[in-house]
Tab-separated table of C-alpha atoms in Angstrom:
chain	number	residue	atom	x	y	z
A	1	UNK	CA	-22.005	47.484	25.081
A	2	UNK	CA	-23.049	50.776	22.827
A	3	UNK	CA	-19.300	51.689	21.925
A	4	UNK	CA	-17.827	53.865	19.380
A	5	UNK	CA	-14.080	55.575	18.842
A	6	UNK	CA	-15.416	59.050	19.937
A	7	UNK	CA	-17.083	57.520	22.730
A	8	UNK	CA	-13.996	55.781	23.716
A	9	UNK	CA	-11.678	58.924	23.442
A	10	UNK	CA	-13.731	60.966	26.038
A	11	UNK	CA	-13.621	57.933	28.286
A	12	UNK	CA	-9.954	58.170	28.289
A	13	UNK	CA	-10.096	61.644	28.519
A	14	UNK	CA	-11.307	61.145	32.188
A	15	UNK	CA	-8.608	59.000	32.758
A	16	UNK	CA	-5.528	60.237	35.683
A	17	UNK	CA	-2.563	61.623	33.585
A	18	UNK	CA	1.005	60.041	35.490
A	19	UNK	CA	2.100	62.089	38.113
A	20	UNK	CA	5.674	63.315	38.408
A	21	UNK	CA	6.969	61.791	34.671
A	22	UNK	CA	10.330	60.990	34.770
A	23	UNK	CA	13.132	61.959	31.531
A	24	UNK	CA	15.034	59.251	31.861
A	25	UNK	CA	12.178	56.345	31.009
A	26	UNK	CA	10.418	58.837	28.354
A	27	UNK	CA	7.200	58.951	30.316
A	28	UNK	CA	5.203	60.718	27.572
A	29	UNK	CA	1.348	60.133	27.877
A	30	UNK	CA	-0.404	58.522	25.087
A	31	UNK	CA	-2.574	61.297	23.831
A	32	UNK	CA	-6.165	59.985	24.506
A	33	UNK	CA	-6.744	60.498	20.531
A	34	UNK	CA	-4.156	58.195	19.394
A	35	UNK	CA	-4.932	55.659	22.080
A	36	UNK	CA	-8.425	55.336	21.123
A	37	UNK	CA	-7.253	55.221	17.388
A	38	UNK	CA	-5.184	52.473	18.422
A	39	UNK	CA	-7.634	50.697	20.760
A	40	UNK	CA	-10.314	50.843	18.485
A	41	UNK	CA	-8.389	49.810	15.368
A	42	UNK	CA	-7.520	46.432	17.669
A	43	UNK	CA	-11.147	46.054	18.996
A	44	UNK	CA	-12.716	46.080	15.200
A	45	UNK	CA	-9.998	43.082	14.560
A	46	UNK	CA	-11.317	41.280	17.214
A	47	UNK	CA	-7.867	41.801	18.956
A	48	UNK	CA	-9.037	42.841	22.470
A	49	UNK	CA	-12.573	41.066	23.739
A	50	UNK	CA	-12.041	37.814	25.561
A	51	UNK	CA	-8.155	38.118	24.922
A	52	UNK	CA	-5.161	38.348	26.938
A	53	UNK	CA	-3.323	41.837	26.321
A	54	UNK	CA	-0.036	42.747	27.164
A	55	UNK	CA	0.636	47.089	27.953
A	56	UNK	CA	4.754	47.118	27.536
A	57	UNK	CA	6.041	50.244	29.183
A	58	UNK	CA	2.488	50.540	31.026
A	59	UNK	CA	2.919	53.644	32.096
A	60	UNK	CA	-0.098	53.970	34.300
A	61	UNK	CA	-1.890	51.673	32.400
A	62	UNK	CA	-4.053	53.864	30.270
A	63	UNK	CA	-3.950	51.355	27.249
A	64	UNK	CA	-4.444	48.915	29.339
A	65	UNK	CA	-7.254	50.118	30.784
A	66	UNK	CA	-8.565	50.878	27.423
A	67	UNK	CA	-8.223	47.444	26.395
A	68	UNK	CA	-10.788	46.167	30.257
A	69	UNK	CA	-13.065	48.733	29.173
A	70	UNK	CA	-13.318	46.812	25.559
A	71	UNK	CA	-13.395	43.388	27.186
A	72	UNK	CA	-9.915	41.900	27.946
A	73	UNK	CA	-10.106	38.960	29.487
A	74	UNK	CA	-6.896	39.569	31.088
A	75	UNK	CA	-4.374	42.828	30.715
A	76	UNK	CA	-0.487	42.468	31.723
A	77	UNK	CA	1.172	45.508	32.711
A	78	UNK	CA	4.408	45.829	32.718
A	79	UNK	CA	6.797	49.104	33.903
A	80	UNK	CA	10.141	49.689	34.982
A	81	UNK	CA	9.143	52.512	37.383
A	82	UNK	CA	7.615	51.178	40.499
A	83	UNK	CA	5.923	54.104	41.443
A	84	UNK	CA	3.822	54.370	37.814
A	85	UNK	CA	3.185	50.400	38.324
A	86	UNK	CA	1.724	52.135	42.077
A	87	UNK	CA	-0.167	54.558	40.764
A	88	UNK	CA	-1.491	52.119	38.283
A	89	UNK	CA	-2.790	49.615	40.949
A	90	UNK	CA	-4.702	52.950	42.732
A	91	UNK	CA	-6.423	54.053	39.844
A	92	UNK	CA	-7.869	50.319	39.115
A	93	UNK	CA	-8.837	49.984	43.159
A	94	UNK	CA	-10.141	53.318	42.738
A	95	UNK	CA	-12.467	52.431	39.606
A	96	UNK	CA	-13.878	49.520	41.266
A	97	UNK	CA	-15.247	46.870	39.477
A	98	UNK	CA	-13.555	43.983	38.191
A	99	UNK	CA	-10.491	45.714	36.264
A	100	UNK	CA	-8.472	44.758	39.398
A	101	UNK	CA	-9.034	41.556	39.039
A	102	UNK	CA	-8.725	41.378	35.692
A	103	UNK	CA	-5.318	43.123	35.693
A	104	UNK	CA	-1.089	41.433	36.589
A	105	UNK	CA	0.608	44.671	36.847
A	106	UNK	CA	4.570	43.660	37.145
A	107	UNK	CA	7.644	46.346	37.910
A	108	UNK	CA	10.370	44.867	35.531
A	109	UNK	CA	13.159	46.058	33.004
A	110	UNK	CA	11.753	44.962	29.780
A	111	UNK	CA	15.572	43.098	29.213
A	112	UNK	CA	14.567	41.631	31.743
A	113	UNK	CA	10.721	40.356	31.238
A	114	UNK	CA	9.987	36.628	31.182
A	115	UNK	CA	5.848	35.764	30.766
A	116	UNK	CA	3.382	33.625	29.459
A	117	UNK	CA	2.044	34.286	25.907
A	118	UNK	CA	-0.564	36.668	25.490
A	119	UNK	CA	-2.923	37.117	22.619
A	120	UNK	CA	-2.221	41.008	21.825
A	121	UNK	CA	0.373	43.700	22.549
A	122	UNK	CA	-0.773	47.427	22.845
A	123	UNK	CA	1.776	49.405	23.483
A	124	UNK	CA	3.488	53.045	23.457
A	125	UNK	CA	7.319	52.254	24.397
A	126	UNK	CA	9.671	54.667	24.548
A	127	UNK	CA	10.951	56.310	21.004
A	128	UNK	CA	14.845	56.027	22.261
A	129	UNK	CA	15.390	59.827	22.160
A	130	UNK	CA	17.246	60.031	25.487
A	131	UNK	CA	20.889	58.977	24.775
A	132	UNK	CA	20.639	56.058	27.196
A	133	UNK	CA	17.379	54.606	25.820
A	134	UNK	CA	18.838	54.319	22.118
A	135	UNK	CA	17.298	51.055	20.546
A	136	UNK	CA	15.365	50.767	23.304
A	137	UNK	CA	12.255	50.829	21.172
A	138	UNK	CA	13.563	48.299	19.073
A	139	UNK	CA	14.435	46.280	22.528
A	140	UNK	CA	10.308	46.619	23.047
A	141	UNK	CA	8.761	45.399	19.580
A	142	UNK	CA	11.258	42.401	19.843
A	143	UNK	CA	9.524	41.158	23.093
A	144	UNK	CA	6.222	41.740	22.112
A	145	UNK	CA	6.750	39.874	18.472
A	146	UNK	CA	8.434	37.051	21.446
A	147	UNK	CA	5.175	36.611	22.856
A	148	UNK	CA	2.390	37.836	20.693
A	149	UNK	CA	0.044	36.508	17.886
A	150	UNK	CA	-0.892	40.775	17.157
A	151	UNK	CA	0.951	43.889	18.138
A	152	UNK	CA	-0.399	47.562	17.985
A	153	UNK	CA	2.172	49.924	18.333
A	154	UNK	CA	3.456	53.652	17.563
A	155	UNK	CA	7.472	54.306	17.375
A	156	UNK	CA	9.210	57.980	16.282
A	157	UNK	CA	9.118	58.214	12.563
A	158	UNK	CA	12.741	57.967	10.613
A	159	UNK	CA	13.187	56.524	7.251
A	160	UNK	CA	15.214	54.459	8.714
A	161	UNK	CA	13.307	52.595	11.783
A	162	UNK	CA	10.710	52.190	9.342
A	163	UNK	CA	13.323	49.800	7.299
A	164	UNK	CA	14.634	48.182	10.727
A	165	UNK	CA	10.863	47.765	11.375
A	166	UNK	CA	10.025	46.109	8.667
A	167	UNK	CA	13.221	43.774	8.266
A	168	UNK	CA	12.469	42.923	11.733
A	169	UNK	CA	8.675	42.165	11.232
A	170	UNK	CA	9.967	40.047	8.226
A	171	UNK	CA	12.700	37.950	10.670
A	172	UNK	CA	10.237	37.243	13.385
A	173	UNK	CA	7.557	35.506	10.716
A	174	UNK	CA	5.273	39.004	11.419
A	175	UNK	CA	3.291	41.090	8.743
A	176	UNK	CA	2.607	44.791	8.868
A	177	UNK	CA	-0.975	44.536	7.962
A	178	UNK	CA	-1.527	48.309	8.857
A	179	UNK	CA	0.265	51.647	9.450
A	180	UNK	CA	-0.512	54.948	9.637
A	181	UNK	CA	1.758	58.538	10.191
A	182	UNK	CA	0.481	60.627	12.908
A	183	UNK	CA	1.419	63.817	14.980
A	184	UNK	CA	2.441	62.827	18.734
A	185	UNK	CA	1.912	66.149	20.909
A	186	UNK	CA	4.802	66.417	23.728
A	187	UNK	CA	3.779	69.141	26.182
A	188	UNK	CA	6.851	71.024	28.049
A	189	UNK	CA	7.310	68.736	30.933
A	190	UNK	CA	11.093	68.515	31.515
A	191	UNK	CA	13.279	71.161	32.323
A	192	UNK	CA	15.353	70.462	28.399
A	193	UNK	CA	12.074	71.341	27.125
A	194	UNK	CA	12.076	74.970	25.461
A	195	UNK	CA	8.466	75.002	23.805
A	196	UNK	CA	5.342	74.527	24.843
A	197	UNK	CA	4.371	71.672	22.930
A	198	UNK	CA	6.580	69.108	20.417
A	199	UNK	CA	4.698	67.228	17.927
A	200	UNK	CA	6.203	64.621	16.885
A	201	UNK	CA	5.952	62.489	13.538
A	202	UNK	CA	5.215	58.907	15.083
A	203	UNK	CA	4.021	55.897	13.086
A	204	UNK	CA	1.242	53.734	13.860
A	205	UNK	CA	1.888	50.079	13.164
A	206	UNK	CA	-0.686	46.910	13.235
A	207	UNK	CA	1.564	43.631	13.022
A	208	UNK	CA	0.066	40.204	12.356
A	209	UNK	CA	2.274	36.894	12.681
A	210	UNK	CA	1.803	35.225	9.506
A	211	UNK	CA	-0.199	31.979	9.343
């Protein structure tokens, strides 16, 4: 397969955008930009072909669906909102091929997640900006350093998650092998909104568990 990052951001491009986001579970769309950058940085560490991935907060499964197109043996999604983990299992039928098959899509808190190992977590869980979600972020990366070898993530940028980060990176035997600051464009989607578009400072961490 002829692949390259550009390549791979217009392919997401094409991708369906979640219908009717919801406040309360953050449903904020990975920006097809950073989810190639993402994708791509776990696909030259030989983090995605023949591997079993695990999408956190799934969304409609656009990272995971990133991660069949660059040869996951196997992609767990996992959503609290049963009607994204729907429109999730439409888009696949709809694509055809084998990413059906290829895909466990499963409607479940993430308190409340029990599964096998996987090989790799890519994920975009939600930064904890809604009063109810606070730590919820934190809530995520502890699952996937639970049952991961390598996690790609991106969480709100504060001097201060970036210390809980990496004391919790430290506890759970992980290394931050890789991190990057980037801008995270919010369009006006909820009625609190009052701009037309929020960037906002997110970092973009590679974790490895050390050997």
């Amino acid at each position: 397969m002829l692949i390259n990052k550009a390549k791979l951001e217009k392919i997401l491009s094409k991708y369906p955008s979640i219908s009717n986001p919801k406040r309360q579970y953050e449903q904020y769309e990975t920006p097809s930009s950073i989810a190639a950058s993402m994708l791509w940085n776990a696909f030259i560490r030989k983090d995605i072909t023949g591997k079993k991935i695990a999408d956190l907060g799934c969304g409609n499964l656009k990272l995971g669906y990133g991660a069949l197109f660059l040869g996951a043996k196997l992609v767990v999604g996992v959503d609290i909102d049963e009607s994204l983990v729907g429109q999730a299992e439409s888009i696949l039928r709809d694509l055809g091929g084998d990413y059906s098959a290829k895909t466990l899509l499963i409607n479940s808190d993430i308190r409340d997640l029990f599964i096998n190992s996987v090989d790799t977590v890519i994920m975009n869980p939600p930064f904890g900006v809604v009063r109810r979600n606070r730590g919820l972020d934190i809530l995520f990366l502890k699952k996937a350093m639970e049952i991961s070898e390598s996690i790609y993530t991106i969480h709100k940028y504060s001097p201060r998650l970036t210390r809980i980060i990496e004391e919790l990176a430290n506890a759970f035997g992980f290394k931050i092998i890789y991190s990057e600051q980037l801008l995270f464009p919010i369009p006006m989607l909820f009625e609190t909104h009052r701009r037309k578009i929020y960037r906002v400072k997110v970092i973009f961490y590679v974790l490895k568990r050390k050997q």
